[in-house]
Coordinates of C-alpha atoms in Angstrom, one line a residue:
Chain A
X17 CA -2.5 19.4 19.9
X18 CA -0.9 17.4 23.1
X19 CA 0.5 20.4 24.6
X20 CA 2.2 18.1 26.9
X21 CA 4.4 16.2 24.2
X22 CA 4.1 18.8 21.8
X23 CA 3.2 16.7 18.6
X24 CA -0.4 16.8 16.9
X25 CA -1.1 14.0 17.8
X26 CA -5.2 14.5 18.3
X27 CA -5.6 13.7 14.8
X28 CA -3.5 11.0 14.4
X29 CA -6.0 9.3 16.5
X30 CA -8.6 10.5 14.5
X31 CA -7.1 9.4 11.1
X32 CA -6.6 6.3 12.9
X33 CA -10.0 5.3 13.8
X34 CA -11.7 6.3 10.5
X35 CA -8.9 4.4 8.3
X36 CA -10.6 1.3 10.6
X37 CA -14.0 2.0 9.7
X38 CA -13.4 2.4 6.2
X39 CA -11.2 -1.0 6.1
X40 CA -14.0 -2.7 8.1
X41 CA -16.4 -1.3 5.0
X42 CA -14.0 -2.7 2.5
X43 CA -13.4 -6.4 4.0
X44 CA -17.3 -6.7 4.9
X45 CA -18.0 -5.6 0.9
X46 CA -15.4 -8.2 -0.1
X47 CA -16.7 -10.9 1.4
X48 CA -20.0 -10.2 0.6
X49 CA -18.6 -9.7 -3.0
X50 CA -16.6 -13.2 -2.8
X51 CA -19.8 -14.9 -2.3
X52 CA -21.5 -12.8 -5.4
X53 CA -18.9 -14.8 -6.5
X54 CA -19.6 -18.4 -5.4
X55 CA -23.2 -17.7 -5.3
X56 CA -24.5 -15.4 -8.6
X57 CA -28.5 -15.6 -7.0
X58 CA -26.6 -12.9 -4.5
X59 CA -26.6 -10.3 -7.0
X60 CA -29.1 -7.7 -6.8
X61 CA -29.5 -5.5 -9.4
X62 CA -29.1 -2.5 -9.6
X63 CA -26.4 -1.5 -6.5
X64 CA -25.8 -5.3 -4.9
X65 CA -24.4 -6.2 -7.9
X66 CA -20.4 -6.9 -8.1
X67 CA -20.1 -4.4 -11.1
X68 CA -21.0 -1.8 -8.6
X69 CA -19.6 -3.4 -5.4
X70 CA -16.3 -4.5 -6.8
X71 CA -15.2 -1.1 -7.1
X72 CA -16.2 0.2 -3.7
X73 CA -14.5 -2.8 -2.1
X74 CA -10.9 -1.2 -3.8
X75 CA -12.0 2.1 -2.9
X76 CA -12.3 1.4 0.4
X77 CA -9.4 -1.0 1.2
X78 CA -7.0 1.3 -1.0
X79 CA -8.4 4.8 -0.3
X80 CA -10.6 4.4 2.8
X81 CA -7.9 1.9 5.1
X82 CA -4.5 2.7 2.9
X83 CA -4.6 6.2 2.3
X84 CA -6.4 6.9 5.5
X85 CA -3.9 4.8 7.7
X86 CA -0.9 6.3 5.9
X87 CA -2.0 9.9 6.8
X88 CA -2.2 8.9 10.3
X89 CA 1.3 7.6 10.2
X90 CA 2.6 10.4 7.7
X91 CA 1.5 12.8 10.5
X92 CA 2.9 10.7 13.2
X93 CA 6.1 9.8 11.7
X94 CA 6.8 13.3 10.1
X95 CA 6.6 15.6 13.4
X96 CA 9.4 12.7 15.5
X97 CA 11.9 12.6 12.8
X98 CA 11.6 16.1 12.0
X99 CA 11.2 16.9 16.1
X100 CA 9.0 19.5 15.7
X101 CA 5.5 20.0 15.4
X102 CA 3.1 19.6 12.6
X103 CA 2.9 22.8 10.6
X104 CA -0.7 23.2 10.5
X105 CA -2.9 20.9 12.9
X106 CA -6.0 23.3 11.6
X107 CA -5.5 22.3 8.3
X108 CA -5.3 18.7 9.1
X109 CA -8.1 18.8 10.6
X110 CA -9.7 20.1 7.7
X111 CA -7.9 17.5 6.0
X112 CA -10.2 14.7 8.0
X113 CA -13.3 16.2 7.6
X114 CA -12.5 16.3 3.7
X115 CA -11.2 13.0 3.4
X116 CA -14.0 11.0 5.2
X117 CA -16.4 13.2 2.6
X118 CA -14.4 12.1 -0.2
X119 CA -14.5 8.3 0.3
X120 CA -18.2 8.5 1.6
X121 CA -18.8 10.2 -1.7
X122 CA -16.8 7.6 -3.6
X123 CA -18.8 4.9 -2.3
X124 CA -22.2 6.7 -3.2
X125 CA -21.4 7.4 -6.2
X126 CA -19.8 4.1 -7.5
X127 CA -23.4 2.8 -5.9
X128 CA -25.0 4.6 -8.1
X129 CA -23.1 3.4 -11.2
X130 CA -21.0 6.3 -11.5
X131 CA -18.1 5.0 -12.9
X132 CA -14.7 5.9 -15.2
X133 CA -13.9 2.6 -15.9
X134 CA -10.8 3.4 -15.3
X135 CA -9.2 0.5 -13.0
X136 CA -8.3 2.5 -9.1
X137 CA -9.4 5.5 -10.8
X138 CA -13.0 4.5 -11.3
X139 CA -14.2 8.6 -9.7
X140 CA -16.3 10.9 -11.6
X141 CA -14.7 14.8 -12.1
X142 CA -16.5 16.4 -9.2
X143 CA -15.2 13.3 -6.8
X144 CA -11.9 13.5 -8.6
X145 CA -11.0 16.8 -8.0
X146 CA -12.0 17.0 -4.1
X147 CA -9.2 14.2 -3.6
X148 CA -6.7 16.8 -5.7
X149 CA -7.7 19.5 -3.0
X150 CA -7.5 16.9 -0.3
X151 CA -4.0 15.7 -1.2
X152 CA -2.6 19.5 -1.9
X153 CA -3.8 19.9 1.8
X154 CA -1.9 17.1 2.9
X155 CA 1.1 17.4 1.3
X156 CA 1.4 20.6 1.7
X157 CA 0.9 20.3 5.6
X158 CA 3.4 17.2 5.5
X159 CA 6.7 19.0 3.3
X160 CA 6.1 22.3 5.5
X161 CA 6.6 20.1 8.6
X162 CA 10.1 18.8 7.4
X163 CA 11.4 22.2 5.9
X164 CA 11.2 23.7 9.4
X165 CA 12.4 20.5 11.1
X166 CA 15.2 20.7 13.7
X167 CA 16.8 17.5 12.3
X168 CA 19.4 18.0 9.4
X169 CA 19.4 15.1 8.0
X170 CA 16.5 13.3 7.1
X171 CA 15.8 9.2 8.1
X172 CA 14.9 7.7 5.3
X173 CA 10.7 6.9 6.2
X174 CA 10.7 10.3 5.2
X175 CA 12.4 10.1 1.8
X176 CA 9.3 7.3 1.4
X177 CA 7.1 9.9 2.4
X178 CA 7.8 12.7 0.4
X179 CA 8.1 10.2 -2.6
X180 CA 4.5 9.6 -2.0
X181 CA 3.2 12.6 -1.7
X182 CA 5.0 13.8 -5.1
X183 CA 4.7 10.7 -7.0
X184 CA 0.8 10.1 -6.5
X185 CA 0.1 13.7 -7.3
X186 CA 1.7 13.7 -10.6
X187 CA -0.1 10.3 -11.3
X188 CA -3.6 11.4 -10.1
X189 CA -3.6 14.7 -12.1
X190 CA -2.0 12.6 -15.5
X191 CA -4.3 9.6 -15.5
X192 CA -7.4 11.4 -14.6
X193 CA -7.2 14.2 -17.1
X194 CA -10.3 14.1 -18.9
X195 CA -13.4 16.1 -20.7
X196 CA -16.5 16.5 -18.6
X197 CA -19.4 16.9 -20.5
X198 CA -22.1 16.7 -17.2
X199 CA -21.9 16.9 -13.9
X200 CA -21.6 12.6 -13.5
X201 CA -19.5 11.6 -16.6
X202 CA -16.3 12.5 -18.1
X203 CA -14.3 11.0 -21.1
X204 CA -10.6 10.6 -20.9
X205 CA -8.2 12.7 -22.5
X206 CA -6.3 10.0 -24.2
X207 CA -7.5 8.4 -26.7
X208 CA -7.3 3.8 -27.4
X209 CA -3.9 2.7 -26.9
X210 CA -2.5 5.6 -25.2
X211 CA -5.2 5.9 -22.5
X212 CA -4.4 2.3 -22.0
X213 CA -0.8 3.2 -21.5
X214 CA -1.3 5.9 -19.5
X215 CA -4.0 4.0 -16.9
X216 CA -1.5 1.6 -16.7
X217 CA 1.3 3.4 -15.4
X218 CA -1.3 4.9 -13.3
X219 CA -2.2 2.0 -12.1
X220 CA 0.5 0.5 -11.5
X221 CA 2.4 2.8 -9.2
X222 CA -0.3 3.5 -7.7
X223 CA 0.9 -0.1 -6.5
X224 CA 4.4 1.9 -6.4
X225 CA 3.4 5.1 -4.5
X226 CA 0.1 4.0 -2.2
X227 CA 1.0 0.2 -1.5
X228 CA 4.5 0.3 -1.7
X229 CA 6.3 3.6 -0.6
X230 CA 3.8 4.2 2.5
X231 CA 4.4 1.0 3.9
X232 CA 7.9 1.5 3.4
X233 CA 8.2 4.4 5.3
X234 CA 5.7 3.0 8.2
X235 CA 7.9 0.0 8.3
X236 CA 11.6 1.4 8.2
X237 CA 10.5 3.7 11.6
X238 CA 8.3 1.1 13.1
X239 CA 10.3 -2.1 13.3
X240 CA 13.3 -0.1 14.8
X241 CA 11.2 0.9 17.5
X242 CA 8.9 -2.4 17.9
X243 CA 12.4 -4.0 18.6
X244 CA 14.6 -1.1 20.1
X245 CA 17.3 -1.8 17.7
X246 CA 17.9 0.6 14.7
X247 CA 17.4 -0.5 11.2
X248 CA 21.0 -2.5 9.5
X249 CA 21.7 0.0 7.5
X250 CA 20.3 3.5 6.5
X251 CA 22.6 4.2 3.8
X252 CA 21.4 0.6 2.2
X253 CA 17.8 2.2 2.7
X254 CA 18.8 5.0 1.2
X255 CA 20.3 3.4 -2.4
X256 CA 17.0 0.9 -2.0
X257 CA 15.2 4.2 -2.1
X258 CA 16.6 5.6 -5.4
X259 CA 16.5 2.4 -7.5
X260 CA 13.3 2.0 -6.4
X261 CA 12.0 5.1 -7.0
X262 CA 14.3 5.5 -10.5
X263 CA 13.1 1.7 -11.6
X264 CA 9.3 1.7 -10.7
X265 CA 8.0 4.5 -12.8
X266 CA 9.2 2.5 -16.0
X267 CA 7.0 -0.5 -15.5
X268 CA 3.4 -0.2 -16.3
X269 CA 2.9 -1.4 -19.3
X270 CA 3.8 -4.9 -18.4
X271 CA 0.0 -5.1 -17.8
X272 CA -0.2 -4.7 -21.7
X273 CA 1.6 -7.5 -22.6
X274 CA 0.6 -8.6 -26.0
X275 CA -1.2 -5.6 -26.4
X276 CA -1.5 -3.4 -29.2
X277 CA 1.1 -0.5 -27.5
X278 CA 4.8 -0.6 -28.8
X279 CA 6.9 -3.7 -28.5
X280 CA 9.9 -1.9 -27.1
X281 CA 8.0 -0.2 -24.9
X282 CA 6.4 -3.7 -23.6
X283 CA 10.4 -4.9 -23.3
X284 CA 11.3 -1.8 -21.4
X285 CA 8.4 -2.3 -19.1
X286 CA 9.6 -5.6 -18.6
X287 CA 13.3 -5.2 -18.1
X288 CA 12.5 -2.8 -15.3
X289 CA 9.7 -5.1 -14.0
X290 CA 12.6 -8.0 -13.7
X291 CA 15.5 -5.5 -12.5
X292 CA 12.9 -4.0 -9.5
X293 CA 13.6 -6.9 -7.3
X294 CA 16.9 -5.4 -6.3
X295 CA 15.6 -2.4 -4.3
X296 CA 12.6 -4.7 -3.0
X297 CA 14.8 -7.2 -1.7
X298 CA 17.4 -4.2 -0.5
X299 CA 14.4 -3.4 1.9
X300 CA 13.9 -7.1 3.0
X301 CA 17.4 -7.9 3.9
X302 CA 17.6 -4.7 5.7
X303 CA 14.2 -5.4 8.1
X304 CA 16.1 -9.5 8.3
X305 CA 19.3 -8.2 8.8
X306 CA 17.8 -5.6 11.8
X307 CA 16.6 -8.7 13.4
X308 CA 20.4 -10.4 13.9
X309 CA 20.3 -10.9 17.4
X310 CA 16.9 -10.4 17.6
X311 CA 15.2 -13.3 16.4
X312 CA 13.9 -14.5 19.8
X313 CA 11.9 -11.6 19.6
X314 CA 9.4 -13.2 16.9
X315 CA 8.7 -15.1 20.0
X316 CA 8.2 -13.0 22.3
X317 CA 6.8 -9.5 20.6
X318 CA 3.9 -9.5 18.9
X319 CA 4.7 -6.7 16.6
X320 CA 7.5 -7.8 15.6
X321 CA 6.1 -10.6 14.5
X322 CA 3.4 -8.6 12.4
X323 CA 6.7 -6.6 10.8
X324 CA 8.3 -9.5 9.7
X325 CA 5.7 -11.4 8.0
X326 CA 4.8 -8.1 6.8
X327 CA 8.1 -7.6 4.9
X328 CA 8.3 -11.3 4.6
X329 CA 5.2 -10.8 2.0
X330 CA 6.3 -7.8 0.6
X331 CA 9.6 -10.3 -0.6
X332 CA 7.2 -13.1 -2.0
X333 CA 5.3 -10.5 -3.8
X334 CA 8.1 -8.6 -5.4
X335 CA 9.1 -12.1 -6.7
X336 CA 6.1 -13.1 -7.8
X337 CA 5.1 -9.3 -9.0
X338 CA 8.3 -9.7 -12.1
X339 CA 7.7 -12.9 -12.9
X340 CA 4.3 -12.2 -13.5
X341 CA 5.5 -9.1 -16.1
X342 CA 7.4 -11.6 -18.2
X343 CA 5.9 -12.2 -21.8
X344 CA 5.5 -16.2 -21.5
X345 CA 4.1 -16.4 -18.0
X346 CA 1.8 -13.3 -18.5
X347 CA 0.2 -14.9 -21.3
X348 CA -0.6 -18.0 -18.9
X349 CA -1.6 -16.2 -16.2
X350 CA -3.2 -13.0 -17.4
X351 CA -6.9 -12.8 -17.2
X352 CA -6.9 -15.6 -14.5
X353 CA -7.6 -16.1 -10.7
X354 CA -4.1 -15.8 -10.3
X355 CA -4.2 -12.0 -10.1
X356 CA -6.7 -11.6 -7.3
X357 CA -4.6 -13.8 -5.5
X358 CA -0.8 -11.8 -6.2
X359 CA -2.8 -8.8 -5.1
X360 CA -4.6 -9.7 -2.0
X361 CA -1.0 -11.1 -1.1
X362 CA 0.1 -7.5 -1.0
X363 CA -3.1 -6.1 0.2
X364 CA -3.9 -8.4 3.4
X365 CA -0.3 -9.6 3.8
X366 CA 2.3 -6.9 3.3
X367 CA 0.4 -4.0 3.8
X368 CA -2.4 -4.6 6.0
X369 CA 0.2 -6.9 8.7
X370 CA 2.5 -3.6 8.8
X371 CA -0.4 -1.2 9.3
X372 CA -2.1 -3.6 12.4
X373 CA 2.0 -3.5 13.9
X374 CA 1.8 0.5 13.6
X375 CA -1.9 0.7 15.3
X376 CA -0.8 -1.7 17.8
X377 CA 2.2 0.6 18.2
X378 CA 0.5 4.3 18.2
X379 CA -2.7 3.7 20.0
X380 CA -1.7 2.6 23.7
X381 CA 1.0 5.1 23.5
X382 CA -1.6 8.3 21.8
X383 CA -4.0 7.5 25.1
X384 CA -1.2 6.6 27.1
X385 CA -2.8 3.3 28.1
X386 CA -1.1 -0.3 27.5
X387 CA -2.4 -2.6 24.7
X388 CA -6.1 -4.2 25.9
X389 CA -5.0 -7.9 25.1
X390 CA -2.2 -9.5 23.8
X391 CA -3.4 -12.8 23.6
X392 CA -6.1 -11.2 21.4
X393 CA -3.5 -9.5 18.9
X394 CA -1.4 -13.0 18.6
X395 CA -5.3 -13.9 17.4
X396 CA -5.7 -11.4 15.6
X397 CA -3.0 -12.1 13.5
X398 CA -3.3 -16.1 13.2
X399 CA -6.7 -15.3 12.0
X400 CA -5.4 -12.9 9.3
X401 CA -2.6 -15.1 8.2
X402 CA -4.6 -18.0 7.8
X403 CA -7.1 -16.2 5.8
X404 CA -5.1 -14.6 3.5
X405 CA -2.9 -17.6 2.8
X406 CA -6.3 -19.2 2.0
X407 CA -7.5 -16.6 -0.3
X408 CA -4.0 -16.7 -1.9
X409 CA -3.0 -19.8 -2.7
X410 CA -6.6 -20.8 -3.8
X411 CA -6.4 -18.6 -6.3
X412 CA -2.8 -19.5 -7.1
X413 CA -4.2 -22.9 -7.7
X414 CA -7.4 -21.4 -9.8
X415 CA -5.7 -19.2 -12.1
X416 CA -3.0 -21.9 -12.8
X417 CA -6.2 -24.4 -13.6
X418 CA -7.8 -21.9 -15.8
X419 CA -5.1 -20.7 -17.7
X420 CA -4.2 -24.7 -18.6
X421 CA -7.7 -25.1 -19.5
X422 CA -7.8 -21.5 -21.4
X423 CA -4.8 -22.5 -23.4
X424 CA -5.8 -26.2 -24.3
X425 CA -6.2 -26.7 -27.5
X426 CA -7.7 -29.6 -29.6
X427 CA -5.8 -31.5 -32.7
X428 CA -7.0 -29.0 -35.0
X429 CA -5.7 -26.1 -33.2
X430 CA -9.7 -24.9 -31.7
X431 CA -10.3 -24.0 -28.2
X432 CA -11.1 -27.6 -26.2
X433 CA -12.7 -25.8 -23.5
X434 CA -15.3 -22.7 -23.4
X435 CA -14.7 -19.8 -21.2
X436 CA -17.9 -20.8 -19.5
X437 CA -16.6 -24.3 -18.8
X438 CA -13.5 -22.6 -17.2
X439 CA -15.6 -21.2 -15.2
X440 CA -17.7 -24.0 -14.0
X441 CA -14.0 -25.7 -13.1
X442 CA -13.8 -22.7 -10.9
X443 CA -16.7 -22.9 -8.0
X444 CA -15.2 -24.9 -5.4
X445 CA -12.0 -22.7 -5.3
X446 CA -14.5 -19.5 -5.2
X447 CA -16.1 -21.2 -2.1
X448 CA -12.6 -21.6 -0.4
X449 CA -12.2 -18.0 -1.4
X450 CA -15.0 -16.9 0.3
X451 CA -14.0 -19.0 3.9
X452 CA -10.9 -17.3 3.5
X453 CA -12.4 -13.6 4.1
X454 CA -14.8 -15.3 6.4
X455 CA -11.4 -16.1 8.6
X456 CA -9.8 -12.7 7.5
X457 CA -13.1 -10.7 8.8
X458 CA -13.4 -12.6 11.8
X459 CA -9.1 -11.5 12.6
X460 CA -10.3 -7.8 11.9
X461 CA -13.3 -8.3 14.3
X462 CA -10.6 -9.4 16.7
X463 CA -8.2 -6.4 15.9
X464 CA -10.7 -4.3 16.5
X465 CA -12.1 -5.1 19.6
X466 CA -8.9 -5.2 21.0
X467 CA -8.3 -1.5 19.5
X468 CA -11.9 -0.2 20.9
X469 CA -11.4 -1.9 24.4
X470 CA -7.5 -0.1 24.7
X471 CA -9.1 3.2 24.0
X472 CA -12.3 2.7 26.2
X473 CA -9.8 1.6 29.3
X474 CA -7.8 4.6 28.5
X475 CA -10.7 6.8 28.6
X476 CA -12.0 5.0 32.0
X477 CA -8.6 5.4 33.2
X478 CA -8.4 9.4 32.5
X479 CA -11.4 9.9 34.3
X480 CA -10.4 7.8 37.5
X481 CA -7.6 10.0 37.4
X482 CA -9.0 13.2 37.6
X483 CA -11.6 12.1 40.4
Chain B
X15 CA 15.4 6.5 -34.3
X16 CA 13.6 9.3 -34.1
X17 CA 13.9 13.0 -32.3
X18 CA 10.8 11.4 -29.1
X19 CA 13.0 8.3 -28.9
X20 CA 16.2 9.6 -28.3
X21 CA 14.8 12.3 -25.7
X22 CA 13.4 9.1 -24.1
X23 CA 16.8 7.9 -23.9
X24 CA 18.4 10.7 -23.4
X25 CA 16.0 11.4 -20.0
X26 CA 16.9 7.9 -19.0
X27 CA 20.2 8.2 -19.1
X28 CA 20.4 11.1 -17.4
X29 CA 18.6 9.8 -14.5
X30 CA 20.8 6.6 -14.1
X31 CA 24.0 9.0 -14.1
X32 CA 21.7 10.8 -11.0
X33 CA 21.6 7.5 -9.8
X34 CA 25.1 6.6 -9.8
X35 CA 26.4 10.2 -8.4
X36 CA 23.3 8.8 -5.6
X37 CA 25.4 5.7 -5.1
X38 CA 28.7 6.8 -4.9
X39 CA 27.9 9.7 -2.5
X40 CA 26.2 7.4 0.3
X41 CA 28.8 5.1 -0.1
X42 CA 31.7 7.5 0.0
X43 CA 34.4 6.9 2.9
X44 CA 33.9 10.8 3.7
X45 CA 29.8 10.2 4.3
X46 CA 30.2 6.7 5.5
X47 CA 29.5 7.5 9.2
X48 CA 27.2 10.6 8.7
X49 CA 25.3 8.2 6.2
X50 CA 24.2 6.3 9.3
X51 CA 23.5 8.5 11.8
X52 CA 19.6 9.0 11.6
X53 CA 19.0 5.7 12.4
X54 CA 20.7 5.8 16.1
X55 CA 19.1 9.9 16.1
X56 CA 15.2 7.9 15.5
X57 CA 15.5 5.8 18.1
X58 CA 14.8 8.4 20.4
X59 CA 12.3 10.8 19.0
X60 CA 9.4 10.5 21.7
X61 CA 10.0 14.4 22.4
X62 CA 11.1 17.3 20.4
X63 CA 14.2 19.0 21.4

């Protein structure tokens, strides 16, 4: 513990650091992955193939960098707006030790083919269960921390978090019930449609409760402080909150569109899908409306420049997110390089730009240092920008070509083109795809060197200091 | 309808009328100022009290 602020804060750095080196593994795989991609003679069967390196990339990005990074912040966040102490720095040190195991585990085992094919819940049993102890741990350790807080009333990054923690425990536990029958495979518990069902509203908030919530919460305390001006308006963060949280649960099964489950329950999905833009937007205006009078600041602060295009992206894809679960565009774009390109949106540009603002943030003040280079982390973030627009609207571009060709038919009402022919079509964008990570990896080399170099000088500093 | 459909609705509806009771307590007159307090209380959180 730092006796001398009295927060935990030791293992916010460490929760820190390993989040990097698991979202360093999961860019460096998906690159590699994107030119699998472009270039099939890069396969090597059987663990360099994309079967098996597709799912370790989403391990690793979602799991490895997300999860990791929103422990860190979790921890962080929870002991200042509770101001008091985390309830048990042991156990989150435990907690470390177990989660680096789990997604080291995760990636050996998907290596090895080991696999529920089960979209984001791809773990074996064994695997499965150590990330059910590992989030009892944490959640336990994080809801204990706010029932003896010293603050009565509660900011609302923490209504975020403790929707997290509640809402991806109750989806882990439903989606991966299933029937071992060895040690390395499992069958579901649901059976054809319904498993379908269930994955899906798995899967899908997951999106809610890992890549939306989290960021949420890291956002609504960190933009406050990047500027020095409180949010616009906590209770409008607060009715944001509940919509969100009463709408998102509903929508799943818009990725079964025209699939065999119930109509009505397709339509329901749907209806919520459309009517979730409210709460997202809610959020939006509130990070625009913080910035009245502070606009110059996009200028002149780096981080809040990686906020706002953070939440910026968050709005595009909340947009984009409905109008993808509505029946007519669905069936154009479903099963198209559209999708890739709607997630990465979210992945590199809403949630990764908010978690580089919160590093940038915690670390110089953890070692009680100043940031290594700003010119670096104005770079840094031209570099991820540019990549991740590149990724994203090439695949915009791609799924929209494939899904005309996919849907062109000839005179007689047959298929004019082959699904191989669609692919074909598809080569040059995958190549721009692939210079797109390139640029995205080189903005993480930058981010991290900046990062290593802060902490080193810190270090250097400390010792200076005591001779 | 059957009995699974309307305790689907039934559960919906109750959770909108949580949602509206949500609503119209943080945007009472009597919680309007309380409502917005923790955002001026984060801004200085560096130390526990």
């Amino acid at each position: 513990m730092n006796q001398q602020e009295g927060y935990a804060d030791d293992i916010v750095k460490g929760f820190v650091i390993w989040s990097m080196v698991w979202g360093l593994v999961a860019v460096l795989v998906g690159v590699f992955i994107s030119f699998q991609i472009a270039f099939p003679q890069l396969n090597f069967p059987p663990y360099l193939t994309y079967g098996r390196l597709r799912p370790i990339h989403t391990n690793a990005g979602i799991f490895g960098w997300g999860i990791g990074s929103f422990m860190a912040f979790f921890i962080y966040i929870t002991q200042r707006l509770t101001r008091t102490s985390l309830w048990s720095p042991g156990l989150a040190k435990a907690q470390l030790w177990l989660f680096n195991i789990v997604i080291a585990l995760a990636a050996v085992t998907l290596a090895m083919g080991m696999n529920r094919s089960k979209e984001y819940a791809e773990l074996e049993w064994p695997v499965a269960s150590l990330v059910v102890v590992l989030w009892v741990i944490f959640a336990v350790n994080i809801v204990m921390t706010i029932v003896k807080r010293r603050e009565e009333q509660m900011y609302i990054s923490l209504w975020y978090i403790l929707a997290t923690l509640v809402g991806v425990a109750v989806l882990y536990l439903v989606n991966n019930a299933a029937i071992p029958v060895s040690l390395t495979k499992s069958y579901s518990a649901y059976a054809g449609a319904n498993d379908a069902n269930v994955q899906w509203w798995y899967g899908h908030n997951a999106v809610a409760m890992v890549l939306t919530t989290p960021p949420l919460a890291i956002f609504y305390y960190f933009l406050p402080k990047a500027t020095g001006v409180p949010i616009y308006s906590h209770r409008m963060g607060v009715i944001a909150f509940w919509s969100l949280i009463f709408m998102y649960l509903w929508t799943g099964a818009h990725h079964l569109l025209w699939a065999p489950v119930p109509d009505w329950v397709q339509t329901l999905a749907m209806g919520f899908s459309v009517m979730l833009i409210a709460p997202s937007w809610a959020a939006v205006f509130n990070g625009y409306f913080s910035m009245n009078g502070q606009w110059h600041q996009m200028r002149e602060n780096y981080l809040v420049k990686f906020l706002i295009f953070g939440i910026t992206f968050y709005g595009l894809q909340t947009l984009q997110g409905p109008s993808q679960s509505i029946r007519t565009f669905s069936a154009f774009i479903h099963f198209t390089d559209w999708v890739p390109g709607h997630v990465h949106m979210g992945t590199l540009g809403w949630v990764s730009l908010v978690l580089f603002a919160a590093i940038y943030y915690t670390i110089p003040r953890l070692y009680h240092s100043e940031i290594y280079s700003i010119g670096l982390a104005n770079v840094h973030f031209w570099l991820v920008l540019t990549g991740q627009l590149i990724f994203s609207i090439t695949m915009w571009i791609a799924g929209v070509q494939q899904a005309a060709m996919l849907n062109a038919t000839n005179p007689d009402g047959s298929l004019h083109y082959s699904f191989i022919e669609t692919m074909v079509e598809l080569y040059p964008y995958w190549h721009m795809r692939a210079v797109g990570g390139v640029i995205y990896l080189a903005g993480l080399l930058v981010f991290l060197y900046n990062i290593y170099q802060t902490i080193a000088g810190a270090k250097t500093q400390a010792v200076a200091q005591r001779a | 309808m059957d009995s699974a459909s309307i305790y689907y609705l039934g559960v919906t509806l109750i959770l909108f009328l949580i949602f509206v009771v949500i609503v119209v307590r943080t945007y009472s007159k009597k919680h309007a100022v309380r409502g917005e307090e923790p955002k001026f209380r984060m801004m200085d959180d560096d130390y526990p009290n």
